[in-house]
XYZ file of C-alpha atoms in Angstrom:
312
model
C -10.215 135.080 53.381
C -12.462 131.837 52.806
C -12.867 129.561 55.230
C -13.123 125.884 54.004
C -14.923 123.015 55.411
C -14.207 119.889 54.288
C -15.889 116.509 54.852
C -14.237 113.515 54.155
C -15.644 110.812 52.773
C -16.752 108.139 54.810
C -14.364 105.103 55.077
C -14.672 101.508 54.371
C -15.527 100.121 57.900
C -14.191 97.151 58.889
C -15.388 96.764 62.330
C -18.775 95.625 63.697
C -20.846 98.422 64.154
C -22.414 98.879 67.668
C -26.110 97.994 68.721
C -26.470 96.576 64.872
C -29.147 93.772 66.853
C -31.428 96.509 67.847
C -31.051 98.583 63.872
C -31.848 95.230 62.489
C -35.239 94.889 64.615
C -36.175 98.471 64.482
C -35.579 98.888 60.747
C -37.168 95.288 59.936
C -39.890 96.092 62.433
C -40.359 99.882 60.635
C -40.230 98.070 57.559
C -43.615 95.469 58.358
C -45.243 98.776 60.022
C -45.105 100.875 56.888
C -45.762 97.693 54.602
C -49.459 97.331 56.937
C -50.280 100.966 57.448
C -49.468 101.922 53.534
C -52.716 103.122 51.842
C -52.265 102.945 47.948
C -55.101 104.803 47.389
C -53.764 108.031 49.792
C -50.412 107.963 47.895
C -51.818 107.398 43.912
C -55.035 109.035 43.487
C -55.307 111.635 46.494
C -51.677 112.763 46.510
C -51.026 111.644 43.085
C -53.759 112.287 40.957
C -53.949 116.119 42.843
C -50.023 116.985 41.941
C -50.415 115.525 38.403
C -53.500 117.649 38.200
C -52.590 120.790 39.583
C -49.229 120.865 37.584
C -50.322 119.737 34.363
C -53.893 121.985 34.670
C -55.903 119.283 33.273
C -57.143 116.028 34.274
C -54.522 113.671 34.100
C -55.583 110.251 33.808
C -59.338 111.659 31.045
C -57.126 113.533 28.974
C -55.178 112.442 25.965
C -51.889 112.636 25.360
C -52.349 113.884 21.923
C -48.721 114.862 20.876
C -44.960 114.246 21.791
C -44.120 117.457 24.001
C -47.298 117.042 25.670
C -46.523 113.076 26.641
C -43.059 114.481 27.542
C -44.198 116.885 30.219
C -47.065 114.347 31.295
C -43.862 111.829 31.842
C -41.671 114.487 34.188
C -44.784 115.685 36.155
C -46.063 111.734 36.597
C -43.301 111.086 37.593
C -42.867 113.628 40.347
C -47.110 112.961 41.614
C -45.630 108.853 41.473
C -42.630 110.121 44.748
C -44.771 108.921 47.355
C -46.230 105.501 45.547
C -45.001 102.020 46.844
C -43.101 101.674 43.312
C -40.460 104.368 44.181
C -40.782 105.262 48.309
C -37.612 103.151 48.553
C -35.609 105.637 46.090
C -35.642 107.644 49.619
C -32.911 104.933 50.752
C -30.414 107.312 48.435
C -30.336 109.643 50.790
C -27.858 107.779 52.816
C -25.303 106.559 50.530
C -25.176 110.386 49.015
C -24.496 111.965 52.824
C -21.306 109.186 52.584
C -19.760 111.148 49.691
C -17.152 113.597 50.292
C -18.202 117.697 49.469
C -16.673 120.907 50.200
C -18.954 124.230 51.427
C -16.433 126.165 49.426
C -17.460 124.854 45.602
C -21.317 124.256 46.530
C -22.309 123.564 42.880
C -19.365 121.320 42.115
C -20.310 119.565 45.429
C -23.888 119.057 44.712
C -23.139 118.262 40.586
C -20.768 115.012 41.792
C -22.742 112.846 43.463
C -26.205 113.478 42.050
C -24.701 113.134 38.554
C -23.304 109.367 39.328
C -26.533 108.178 40.851
C -28.637 109.936 37.402
C -25.625 107.737 35.270
C -27.156 104.747 37.188
C -30.588 106.085 36.585
C -30.509 107.198 33.490
C -28.729 104.183 31.812
C -31.649 101.689 33.323
C -34.458 104.237 32.518
C -33.771 104.895 28.810
C -32.279 101.440 28.274
C -35.804 100.065 29.505
C -38.047 102.537 27.579
C -36.798 102.336 24.310
C -36.818 98.802 24.680
C -40.364 99.515 25.435
C -41.296 101.856 22.659
C -39.892 99.551 20.355
C -41.849 96.421 21.082
C -44.794 98.235 21.584
C -48.043 97.638 22.772
C -47.302 93.793 23.291
C -44.981 94.496 26.474
C -45.871 92.296 29.292
C -46.042 95.578 31.356
C -48.807 96.906 29.385
C -50.624 94.166 29.136
C -54.779 94.141 30.330
C -54.172 89.658 31.062
C -53.881 87.879 33.948
C -52.975 84.337 35.136
C -55.391 83.031 36.927
C -57.135 86.109 38.930
C -53.764 87.557 39.202
C -53.187 90.672 36.405
C -49.940 90.511 34.234
C -48.530 93.657 34.618
C -48.837 92.643 38.455
C -46.979 89.592 38.376
C -44.317 91.564 36.517
C -44.268 94.014 39.452
C -43.868 91.869 42.117
C -41.289 89.861 40.411
C -38.946 92.954 39.447
C -39.656 94.697 43.089
C -39.386 91.393 44.793
C -35.810 91.216 43.218
C -35.271 94.823 44.127
C -35.917 94.539 47.691
C -34.243 91.622 48.136
C -31.334 93.484 46.972
C -31.785 96.564 48.926
C -32.282 94.182 52.001
C -28.702 92.446 51.401
C -27.521 95.554 51.430
C -28.168 96.877 54.470
C -26.887 93.503 56.165
C -23.745 93.786 54.469
C -23.746 97.214 56.048
C -24.338 95.458 59.381
C -21.539 93.168 58.569
C -24.294 90.374 59.139
C -23.567 89.259 55.434
C -20.058 89.360 53.365
C -20.295 92.332 51.497
C -18.941 91.362 47.766
C -18.965 94.501 46.195
C -16.951 96.221 49.410
C -13.255 96.590 47.592
C -15.162 97.876 44.586
C -16.892 100.845 47.039
C -13.388 100.992 48.481
C -11.622 101.857 45.535
C -14.519 103.764 43.768
C -16.276 105.051 46.651
C -18.995 106.744 43.301
C -19.910 103.026 42.181
C -22.315 102.705 44.741
C -24.232 105.917 43.988
C -24.641 104.457 40.285
C -25.623 100.802 41.587
C -28.558 102.719 43.783
C -29.293 104.643 40.662
C -29.621 101.720 38.346
C -31.800 100.030 41.616
C -33.987 103.509 40.954
C -34.327 103.439 37.519
C -35.327 99.714 37.760
C -38.612 100.623 39.426
C -39.772 101.198 36.332
C -39.556 97.931 35.017
C -42.094 96.857 37.487
C -44.118 100.225 38.084
C -47.864 99.742 37.635
C -48.791 103.358 38.705
C -51.947 104.496 36.623
C -50.106 107.922 35.127
C -46.910 105.730 34.092
C -49.413 102.953 32.883
C -51.000 105.973 30.696
C -47.298 107.177 29.713
C -45.555 104.014 28.624
C -49.097 103.501 26.575
C -48.364 106.670 24.420
C -44.754 105.585 24.212
C -45.325 102.312 23.199
C -47.884 103.824 20.271
C -45.314 105.741 19.107
C -43.112 102.569 18.154
C -40.111 105.323 18.519
C -36.930 104.078 20.454
C -35.215 107.492 21.118
C -38.586 108.776 22.049
C -39.223 105.889 25.046
C -35.711 106.192 26.136
C -36.396 110.213 26.920
C -39.941 110.089 28.326
C -38.810 107.093 30.906
C -35.644 109.579 31.097
C -37.906 112.174 32.403
C -39.627 109.958 34.949
C -37.188 108.497 36.987
C -35.781 112.536 37.006
C -39.591 113.825 38.122
C -39.575 110.660 40.177
C -36.179 112.066 42.265
C -37.044 115.148 42.814
C -38.536 115.503 46.069
C -35.532 112.754 47.118
C -32.686 115.098 46.333
C -34.730 118.179 47.787
C -34.480 116.396 51.007
C -30.663 115.440 50.612
C -29.917 119.013 49.746
C -31.666 120.502 52.965
C -29.649 117.914 55.312
C -26.468 118.175 53.748
C -26.513 122.068 53.335
C -29.670 123.500 54.661
C -27.873 122.008 57.617
C -24.304 123.355 56.972
C -22.943 120.291 57.209
C -24.495 119.497 60.766
C -26.232 116.506 60.048
C -23.192 115.124 58.823
C -21.343 115.693 61.686
C -23.733 114.348 63.745
C -23.533 111.247 61.450
C -19.351 111.304 62.038
C -19.856 111.953 65.388
C -19.899 108.407 67.145
C -18.322 105.386 65.668
C -20.450 103.321 63.400
C -22.919 105.750 63.454
C -23.060 105.948 59.471
C -22.914 102.268 59.063
C -26.264 102.447 61.096
C -27.789 104.773 59.621
C -27.104 103.355 55.878
C -28.077 100.171 56.952
C -30.972 101.332 58.283
C -32.455 102.926 55.809
C -31.780 100.351 52.698
C -33.296 97.609 55.405
C -36.796 99.702 55.357
C -36.657 100.421 52.351
C -35.829 96.995 51.489
C -38.109 95.111 53.577
C -41.160 97.015 52.980
C -40.772 96.833 48.801
C -40.621 93.202 49.190
C -43.087 92.854 51.504
C -45.343 95.404 50.039
C -45.130 94.067 46.761
C -44.443 89.843 47.049
C -46.527 89.830 50.299
C -49.492 92.301 50.462
C -50.274 92.693 46.877
C -50.697 88.849 46.224
C -52.907 88.703 49.138
C -55.470 91.196 47.709
C -56.170 88.794 45.189
C -56.536 85.687 47.026
C -52.767 84.686 47.148
C -51.711 84.032 50.524
C -52.391 86.659 53.400
C -51.581 89.972 54.574
C -53.369 91.706 57.600
C -55.589 94.675 56.255
C -55.586 97.797 58.372
C -59.160 99.101 58.862
C -58.241 102.605 56.577
C -57.822 100.107 53.591
C -60.148 97.665 54.074
């Protein structure tokens, strides 16, 4: 007789979690530390370019995209190669709401598909829509601009605005999880627990609206040159799918590789689920905001940020 292990969804916790001050301080501190230590040369060029070159079998930066099929393959692979870039690393914070969802080990396929499907829904809606708009507008879209406002590139200005907003949203969501600020979506989450995944997916899809990653820029340029909105939507969805592949593999490892052990550890202590979710969101939000709104502008002489020796 088959034994069914049912992991209940995390209840809507209304009590103030213990040690929330320490959780906030540690998460913010980690966000600041990661922002200081982050090496875009390592993640963009050493890791990203090497992954893309290995999977594609040619120099991803130098080889021209010559057709729709090649462009679609390039979109997915460059998305995977950009997994650990500063414009995507916050996607790993989605593991927290994924872990909160109900799962049954008796039907693993459905248990995996449901939360991932809701996350994908939000991601596909935003990424696909923006890709379609970008291809329809064409090369004149600001994200493909080579111009500058003063010494600040226009496409990085767009990155600053988009990622600054996303960073603040993630940070607010983390503070709400700690009950430091009110959560305007608490009732929605209580009635529709999957809504949080849709919102997280939409934020991940929104990363593409600000992404300056060179391989993404190349893919976007080709899609915009076609003027085909349907194709633009498709390759942006493929790019976003590549972006979350490693994150989903980590989620599966934690959720199923441990036979529910990690989930049970989260639920063993009251408030631990809240602290885990809050910490993940605060680290992701503080890093995203500080990196794109403070550190990147400082490179161009707008404001100041300390430079790590390995980034000098």
